[in-house]
Short mmCIF file of C-alpha atoms and ligand atoms in Angstrom, two decimals:
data_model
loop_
_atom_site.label_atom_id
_atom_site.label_comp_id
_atom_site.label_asym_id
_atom_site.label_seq_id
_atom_site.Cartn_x
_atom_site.Cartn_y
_atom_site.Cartn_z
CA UNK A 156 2.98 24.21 -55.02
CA UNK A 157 3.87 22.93 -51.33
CA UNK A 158 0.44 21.83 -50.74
CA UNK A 159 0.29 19.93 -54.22
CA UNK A 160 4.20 18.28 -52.69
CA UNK A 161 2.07 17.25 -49.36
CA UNK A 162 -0.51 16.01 -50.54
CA UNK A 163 1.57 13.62 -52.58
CA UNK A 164 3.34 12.77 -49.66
CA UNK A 165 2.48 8.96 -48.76
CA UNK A 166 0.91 9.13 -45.27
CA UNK A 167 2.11 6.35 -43.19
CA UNK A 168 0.61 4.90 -40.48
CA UNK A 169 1.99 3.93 -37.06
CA UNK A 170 3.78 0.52 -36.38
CA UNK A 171 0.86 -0.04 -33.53
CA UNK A 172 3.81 -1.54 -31.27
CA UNK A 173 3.37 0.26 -27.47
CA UNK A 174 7.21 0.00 -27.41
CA UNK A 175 7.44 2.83 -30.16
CA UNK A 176 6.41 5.95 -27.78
CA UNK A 177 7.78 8.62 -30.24
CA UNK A 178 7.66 8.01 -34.29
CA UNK A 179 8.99 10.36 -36.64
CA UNK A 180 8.75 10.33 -40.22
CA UNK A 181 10.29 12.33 -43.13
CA UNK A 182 9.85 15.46 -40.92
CA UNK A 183 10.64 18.79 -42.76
CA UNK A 184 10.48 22.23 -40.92
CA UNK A 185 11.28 25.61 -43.55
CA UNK A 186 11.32 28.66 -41.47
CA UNK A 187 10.68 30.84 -44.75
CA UNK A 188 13.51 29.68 -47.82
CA UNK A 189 15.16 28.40 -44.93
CA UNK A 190 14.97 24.69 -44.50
CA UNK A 191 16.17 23.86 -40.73
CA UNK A 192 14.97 20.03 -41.18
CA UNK A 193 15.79 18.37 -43.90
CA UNK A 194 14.05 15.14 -43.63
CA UNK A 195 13.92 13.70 -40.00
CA UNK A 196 13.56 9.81 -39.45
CA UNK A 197 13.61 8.60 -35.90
CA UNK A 198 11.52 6.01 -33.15
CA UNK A 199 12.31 6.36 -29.21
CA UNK A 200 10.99 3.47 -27.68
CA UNK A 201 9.47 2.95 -24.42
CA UNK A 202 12.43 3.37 -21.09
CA UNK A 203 14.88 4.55 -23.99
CA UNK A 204 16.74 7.80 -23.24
CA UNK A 205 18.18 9.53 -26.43
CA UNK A 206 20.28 12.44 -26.55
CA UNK A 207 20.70 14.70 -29.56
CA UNK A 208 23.85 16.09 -30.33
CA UNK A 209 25.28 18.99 -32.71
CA UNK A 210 26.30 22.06 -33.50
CA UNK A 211 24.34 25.22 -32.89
CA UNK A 212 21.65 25.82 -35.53
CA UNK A 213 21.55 22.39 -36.69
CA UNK A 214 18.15 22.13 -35.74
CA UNK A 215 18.27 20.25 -32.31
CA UNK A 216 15.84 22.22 -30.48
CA UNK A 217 13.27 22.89 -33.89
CA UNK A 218 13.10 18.68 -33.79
CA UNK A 219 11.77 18.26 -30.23
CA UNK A 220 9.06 21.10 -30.94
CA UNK A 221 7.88 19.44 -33.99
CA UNK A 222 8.10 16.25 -31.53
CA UNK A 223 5.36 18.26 -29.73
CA UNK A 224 4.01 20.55 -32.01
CA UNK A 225 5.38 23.84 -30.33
CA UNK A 226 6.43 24.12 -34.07
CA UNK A 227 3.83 23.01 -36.83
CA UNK A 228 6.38 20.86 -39.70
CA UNK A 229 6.24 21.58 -42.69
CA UNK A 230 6.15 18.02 -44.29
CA UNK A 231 6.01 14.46 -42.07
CA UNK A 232 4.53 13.05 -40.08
CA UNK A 233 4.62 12.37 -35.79
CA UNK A 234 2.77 9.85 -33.62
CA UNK A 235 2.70 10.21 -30.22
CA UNK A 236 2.13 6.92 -28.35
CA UNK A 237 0.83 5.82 -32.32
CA UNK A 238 -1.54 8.97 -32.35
CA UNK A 239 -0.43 11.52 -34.62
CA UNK A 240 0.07 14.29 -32.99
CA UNK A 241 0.76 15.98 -36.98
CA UNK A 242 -2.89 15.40 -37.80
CA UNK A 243 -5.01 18.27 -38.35
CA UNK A 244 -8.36 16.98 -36.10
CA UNK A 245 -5.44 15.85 -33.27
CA UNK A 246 -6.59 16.77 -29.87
CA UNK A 247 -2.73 18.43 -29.38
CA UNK A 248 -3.13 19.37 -25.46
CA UNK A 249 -4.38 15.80 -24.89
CA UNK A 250 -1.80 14.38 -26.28
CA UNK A 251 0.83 16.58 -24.52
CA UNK A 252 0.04 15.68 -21.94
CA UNK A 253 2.03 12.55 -21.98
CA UNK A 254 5.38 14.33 -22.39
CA UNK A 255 7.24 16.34 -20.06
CA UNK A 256 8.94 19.50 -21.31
CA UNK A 257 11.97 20.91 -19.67
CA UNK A 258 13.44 24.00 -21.47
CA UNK A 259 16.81 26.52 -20.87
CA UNK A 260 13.97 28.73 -19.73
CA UNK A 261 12.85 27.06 -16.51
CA UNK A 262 9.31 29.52 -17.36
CA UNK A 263 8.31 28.92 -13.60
CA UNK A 264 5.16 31.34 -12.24
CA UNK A 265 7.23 33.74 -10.12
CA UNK A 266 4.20 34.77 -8.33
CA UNK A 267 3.53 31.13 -7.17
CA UNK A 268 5.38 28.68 -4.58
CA UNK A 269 7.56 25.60 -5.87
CA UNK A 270 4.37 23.65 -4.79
CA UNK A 271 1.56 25.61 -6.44
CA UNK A 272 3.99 26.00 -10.13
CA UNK A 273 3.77 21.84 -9.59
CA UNK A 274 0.07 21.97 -8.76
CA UNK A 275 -1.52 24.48 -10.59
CA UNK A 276 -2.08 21.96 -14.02
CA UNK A 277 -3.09 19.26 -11.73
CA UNK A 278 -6.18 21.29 -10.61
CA UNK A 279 -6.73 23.63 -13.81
CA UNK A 280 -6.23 20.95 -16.33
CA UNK A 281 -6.79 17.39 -14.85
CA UNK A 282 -9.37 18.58 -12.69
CA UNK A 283 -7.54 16.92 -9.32
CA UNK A 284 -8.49 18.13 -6.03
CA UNK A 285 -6.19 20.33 -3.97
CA UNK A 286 -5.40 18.12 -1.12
CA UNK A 287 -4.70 15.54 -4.38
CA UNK A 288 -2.46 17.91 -6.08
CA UNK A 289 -0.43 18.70 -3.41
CA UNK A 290 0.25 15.55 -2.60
CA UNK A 291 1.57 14.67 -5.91
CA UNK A 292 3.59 18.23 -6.06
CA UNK A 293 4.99 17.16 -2.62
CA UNK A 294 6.24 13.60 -3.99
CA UNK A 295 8.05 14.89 -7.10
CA UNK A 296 9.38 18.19 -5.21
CA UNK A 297 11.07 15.62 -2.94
CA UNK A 298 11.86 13.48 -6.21
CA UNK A 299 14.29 15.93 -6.99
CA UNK A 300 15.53 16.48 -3.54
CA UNK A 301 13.70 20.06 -2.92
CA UNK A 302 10.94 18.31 -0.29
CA UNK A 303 11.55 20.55 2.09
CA UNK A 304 11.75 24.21 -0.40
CA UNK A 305 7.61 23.63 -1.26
CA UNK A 306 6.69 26.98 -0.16
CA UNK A 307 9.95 29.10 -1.94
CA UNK A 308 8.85 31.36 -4.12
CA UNK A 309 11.65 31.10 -7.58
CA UNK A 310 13.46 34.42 -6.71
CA UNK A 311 14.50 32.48 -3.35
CA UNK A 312 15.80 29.81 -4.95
CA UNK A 313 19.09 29.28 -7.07
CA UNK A 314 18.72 28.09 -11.07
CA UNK A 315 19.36 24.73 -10.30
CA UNK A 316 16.77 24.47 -7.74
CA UNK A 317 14.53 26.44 -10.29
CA UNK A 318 15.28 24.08 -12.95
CA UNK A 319 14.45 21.21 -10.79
CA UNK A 320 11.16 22.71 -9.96
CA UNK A 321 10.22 22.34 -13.50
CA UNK A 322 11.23 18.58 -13.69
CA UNK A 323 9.00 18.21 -10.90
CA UNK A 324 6.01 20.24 -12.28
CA UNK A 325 6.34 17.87 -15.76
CA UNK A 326 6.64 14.86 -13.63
CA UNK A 327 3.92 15.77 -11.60
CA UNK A 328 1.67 15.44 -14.51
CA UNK A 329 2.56 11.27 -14.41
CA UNK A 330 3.52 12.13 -18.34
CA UNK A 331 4.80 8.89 -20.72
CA UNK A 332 8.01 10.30 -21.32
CA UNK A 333 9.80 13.57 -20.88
CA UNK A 334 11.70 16.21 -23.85
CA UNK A 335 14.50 18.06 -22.49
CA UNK A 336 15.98 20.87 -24.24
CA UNK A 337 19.38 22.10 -23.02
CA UNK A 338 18.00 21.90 -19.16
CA UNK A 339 22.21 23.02 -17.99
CA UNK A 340 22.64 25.21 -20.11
CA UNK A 341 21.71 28.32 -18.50
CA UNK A 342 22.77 27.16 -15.24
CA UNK A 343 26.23 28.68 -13.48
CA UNK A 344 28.56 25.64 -13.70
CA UNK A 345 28.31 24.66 -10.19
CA UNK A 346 24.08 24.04 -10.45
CA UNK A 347 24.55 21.75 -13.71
CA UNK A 348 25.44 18.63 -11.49
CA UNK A 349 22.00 18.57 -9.66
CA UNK A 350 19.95 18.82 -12.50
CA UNK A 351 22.20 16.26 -14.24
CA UNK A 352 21.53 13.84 -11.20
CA UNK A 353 18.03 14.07 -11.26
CA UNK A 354 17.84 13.72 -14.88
CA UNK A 355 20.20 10.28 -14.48
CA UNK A 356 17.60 9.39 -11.58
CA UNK A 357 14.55 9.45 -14.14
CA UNK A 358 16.80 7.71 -16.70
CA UNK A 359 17.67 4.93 -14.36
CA UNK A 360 13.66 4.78 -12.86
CA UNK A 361 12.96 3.67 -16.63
CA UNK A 362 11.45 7.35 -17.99
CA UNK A 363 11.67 7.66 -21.69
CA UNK A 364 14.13 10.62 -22.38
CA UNK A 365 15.05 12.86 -25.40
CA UNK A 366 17.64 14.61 -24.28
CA UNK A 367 18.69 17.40 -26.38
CA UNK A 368 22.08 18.52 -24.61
CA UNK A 369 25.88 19.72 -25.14
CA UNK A 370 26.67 17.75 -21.91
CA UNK A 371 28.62 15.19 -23.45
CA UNK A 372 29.94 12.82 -20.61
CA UNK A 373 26.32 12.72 -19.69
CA UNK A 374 25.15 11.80 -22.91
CA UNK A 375 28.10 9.38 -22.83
CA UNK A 376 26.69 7.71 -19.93
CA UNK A 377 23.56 7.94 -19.55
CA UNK A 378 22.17 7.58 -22.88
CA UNK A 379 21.31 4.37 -24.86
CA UNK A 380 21.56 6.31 -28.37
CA UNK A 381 23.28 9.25 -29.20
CA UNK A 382 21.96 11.23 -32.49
CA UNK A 383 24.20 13.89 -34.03
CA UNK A 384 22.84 16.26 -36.39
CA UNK A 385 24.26 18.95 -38.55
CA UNK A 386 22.47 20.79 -40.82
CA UNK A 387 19.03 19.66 -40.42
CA UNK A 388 19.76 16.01 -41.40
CA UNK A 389 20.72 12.95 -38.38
CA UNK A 390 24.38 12.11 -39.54
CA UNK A 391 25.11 9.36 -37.70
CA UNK A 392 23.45 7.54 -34.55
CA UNK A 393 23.75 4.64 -32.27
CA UNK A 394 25.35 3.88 -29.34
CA UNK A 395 27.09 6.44 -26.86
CA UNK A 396 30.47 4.29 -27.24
CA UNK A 397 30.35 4.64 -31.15
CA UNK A 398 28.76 8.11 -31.89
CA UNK A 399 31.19 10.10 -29.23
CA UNK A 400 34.15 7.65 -28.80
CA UNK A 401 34.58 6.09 -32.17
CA UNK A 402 32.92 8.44 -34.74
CA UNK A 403 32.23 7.30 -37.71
CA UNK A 404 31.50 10.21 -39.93
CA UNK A 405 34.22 12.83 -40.53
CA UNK A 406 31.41 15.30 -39.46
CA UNK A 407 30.71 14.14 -36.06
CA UNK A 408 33.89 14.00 -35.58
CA UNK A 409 34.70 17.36 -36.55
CA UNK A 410 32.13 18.78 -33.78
CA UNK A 411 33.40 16.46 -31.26
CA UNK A 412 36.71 17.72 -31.60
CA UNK A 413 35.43 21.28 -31.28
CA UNK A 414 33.49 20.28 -28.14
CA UNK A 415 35.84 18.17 -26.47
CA UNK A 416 39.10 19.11 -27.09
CA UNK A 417 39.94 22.98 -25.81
CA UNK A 418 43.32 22.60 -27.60
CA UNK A 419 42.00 22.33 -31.11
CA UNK A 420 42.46 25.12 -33.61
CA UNK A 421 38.48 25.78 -33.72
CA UNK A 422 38.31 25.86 -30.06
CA UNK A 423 36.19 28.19 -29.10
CA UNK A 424 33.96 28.68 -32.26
CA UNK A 425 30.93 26.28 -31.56
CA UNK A 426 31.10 28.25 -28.10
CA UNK A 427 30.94 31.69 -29.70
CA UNK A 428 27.98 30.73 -31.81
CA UNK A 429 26.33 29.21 -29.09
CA UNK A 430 27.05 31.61 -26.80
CA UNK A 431 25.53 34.29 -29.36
CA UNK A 432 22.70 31.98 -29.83
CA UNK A 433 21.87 32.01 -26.41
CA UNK A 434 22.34 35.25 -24.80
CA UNK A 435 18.71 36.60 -24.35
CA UNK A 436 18.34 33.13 -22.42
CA UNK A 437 20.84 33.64 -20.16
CA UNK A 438 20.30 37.85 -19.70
CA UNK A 439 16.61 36.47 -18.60
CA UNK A 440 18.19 34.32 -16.23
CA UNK A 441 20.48 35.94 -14.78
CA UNK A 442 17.99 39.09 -14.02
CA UNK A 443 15.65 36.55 -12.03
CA UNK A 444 18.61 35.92 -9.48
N1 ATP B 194 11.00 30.63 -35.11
C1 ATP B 194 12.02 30.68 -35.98
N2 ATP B 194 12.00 31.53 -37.03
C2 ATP B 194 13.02 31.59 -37.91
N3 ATP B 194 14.12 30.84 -37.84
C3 ATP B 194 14.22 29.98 -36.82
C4 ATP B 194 13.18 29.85 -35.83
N4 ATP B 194 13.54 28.90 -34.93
C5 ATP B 194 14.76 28.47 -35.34
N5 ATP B 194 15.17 29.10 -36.46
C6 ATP B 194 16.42 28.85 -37.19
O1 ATP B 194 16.50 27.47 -37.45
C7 ATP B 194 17.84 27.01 -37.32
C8 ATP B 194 17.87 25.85 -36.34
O2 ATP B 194 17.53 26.33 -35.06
P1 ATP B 194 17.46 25.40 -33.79
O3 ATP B 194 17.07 26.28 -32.66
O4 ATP B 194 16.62 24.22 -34.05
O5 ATP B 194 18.98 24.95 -33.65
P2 ATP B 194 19.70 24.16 -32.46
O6 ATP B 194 20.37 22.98 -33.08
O7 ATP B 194 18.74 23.90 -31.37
O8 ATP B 194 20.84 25.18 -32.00
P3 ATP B 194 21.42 25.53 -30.53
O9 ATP B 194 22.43 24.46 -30.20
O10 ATP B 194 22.05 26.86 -30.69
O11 ATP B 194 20.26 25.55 -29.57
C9 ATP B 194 18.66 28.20 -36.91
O12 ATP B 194 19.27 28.73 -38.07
C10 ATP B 194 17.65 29.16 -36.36
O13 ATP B 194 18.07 30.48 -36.52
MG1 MG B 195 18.57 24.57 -29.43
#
């Protein structure tokens, strides 16, 4: 029955245009009966940085791994850079190569320096030579001001510094654009500003960006279009200005007032579900201090 529905899926092809890095189209993802995407259409164009809003389980983090196919969708259709990443004969680790991933999880090798995590894919995977790779692993370690920490092993250094590790082991693989999911959010309050800075840095240096994030005054400034989801579908997007100060759906503006305003009735609630979401990512984290 599904594969009958696919197959009678019209498959489009990509607008060609270099501009339109990521292309998404009527993307579905069922875990099981349940349907986490609902029909996903989106384009992030070249030195655009979008960040995706909404509440917890909305389907914000299932979205950028069908972006790179960490989760196979169940219907739709993704290009990559107008290759489609969705196709069955797609050469997948080529074509991730062009985007960055950042996760909670800053999944660093804790056996290997801040310079090796950033050079190991440069020699395994694109074949550079050592002196080469470190080189590279050197400029992007200073990129994100840890220059002079090449040689700390991750237990020496705080999450922040971990975190920006793994910018600087995407960006050392010169990728088209970078995915970020949640990069703060298992950070102690006091790290998130670093990694924030950094990730404004790549913004500003003209790096494509989908940000997925609960950081709203950075989405507010730092993004060019702000998509909030809830429940698998986008309800509203556009810019920062009118998607978090000017809502236009009662829904957005329902989770905005849960995330913004501590005051509010549901305070608290989007937290607790989050927090419960989230707590074998930050146990992990926590035991690697
Ligand atoms: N591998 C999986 N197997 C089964 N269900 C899953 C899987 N991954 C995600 N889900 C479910 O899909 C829904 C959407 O999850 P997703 O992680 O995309 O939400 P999210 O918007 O990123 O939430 P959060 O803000 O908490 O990170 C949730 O109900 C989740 O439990
Ligand atoms: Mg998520």
């Amino acid at each position: 029955m599904s594969a009958m529905t696919e197959t009678t899926q019209p498959r489009r092809v990509p607008t060609g245009d270099r501009e339109d890095e990521i292309q998404v189209y009527g993307l579905h993802k069922s875990f099981g009966e349940l349907e986490v995407l609902k029909g996903i259409d989106l384009t992030v164009h070249r030195g655009e940085v979008v960040c995706v809003i909404g509440p917890s389980g909305s389907g914000k983090s299932t979205l950028l791994r069908c972006v790179n196919m960490l989760e196979q969708p169940t219907q739709g259709q993704v290009f990559i850079m107008n290759e489609e990443i969705t196709d069955p004969d797609a050469d997948i680790d080529r074509l991730r190569t062009m985007m960055g991933m950042v996760f909670q999880q800053f999944n660093l090798f804790p056996h290997l320096t801040a310079t090796e995590n950033c050079t190991i894919a440069l020699t395994r995977v694109l074949k550079k030579s050592s002196a080469d790779a470190r080189r590279i692993a050197q400029e992007n370690l200073a990129k994100v001001g840890l220059g002079d920490r090449g040689d700390s092993y991750p237990a020496k250094l705080s999450g922040g510094q971990q975190q920006r590790v793994a910018i600087a082991r995407a960006l050392s693989m010169d990728p088209e654009m970078m995915l970020f999911d949640e990069p703060t959010s298992a950070l102690d309050p006091e790290l998130v500003g670093d990694v924030l800075s950094v990730m404004r840095d790549l913004a500003n240096g003209g790096m494509t960006m989908m940000v997925v994030t609960h950081e709203m005054a950075f989405a507010r400034d730092v993004a060019d279009r702000v998509i909030f989801m809830d429940g698998g579908v986008i309800v509203e997007e556009g810019p920062p200005d009118e998607v978090i100060g000017n809502p236009k759906e009662e829904r957005t503006r329902l989770f905005l007032k849960r995330v913004l305003d501590p005051t509010h009735v549901n305070a608290g609630a989007e937290d607790a579900a989050y927090a419960e979401r989230h707590k074998a990512a930050r146990v992990h984290h926590h035991q690697e201090d």
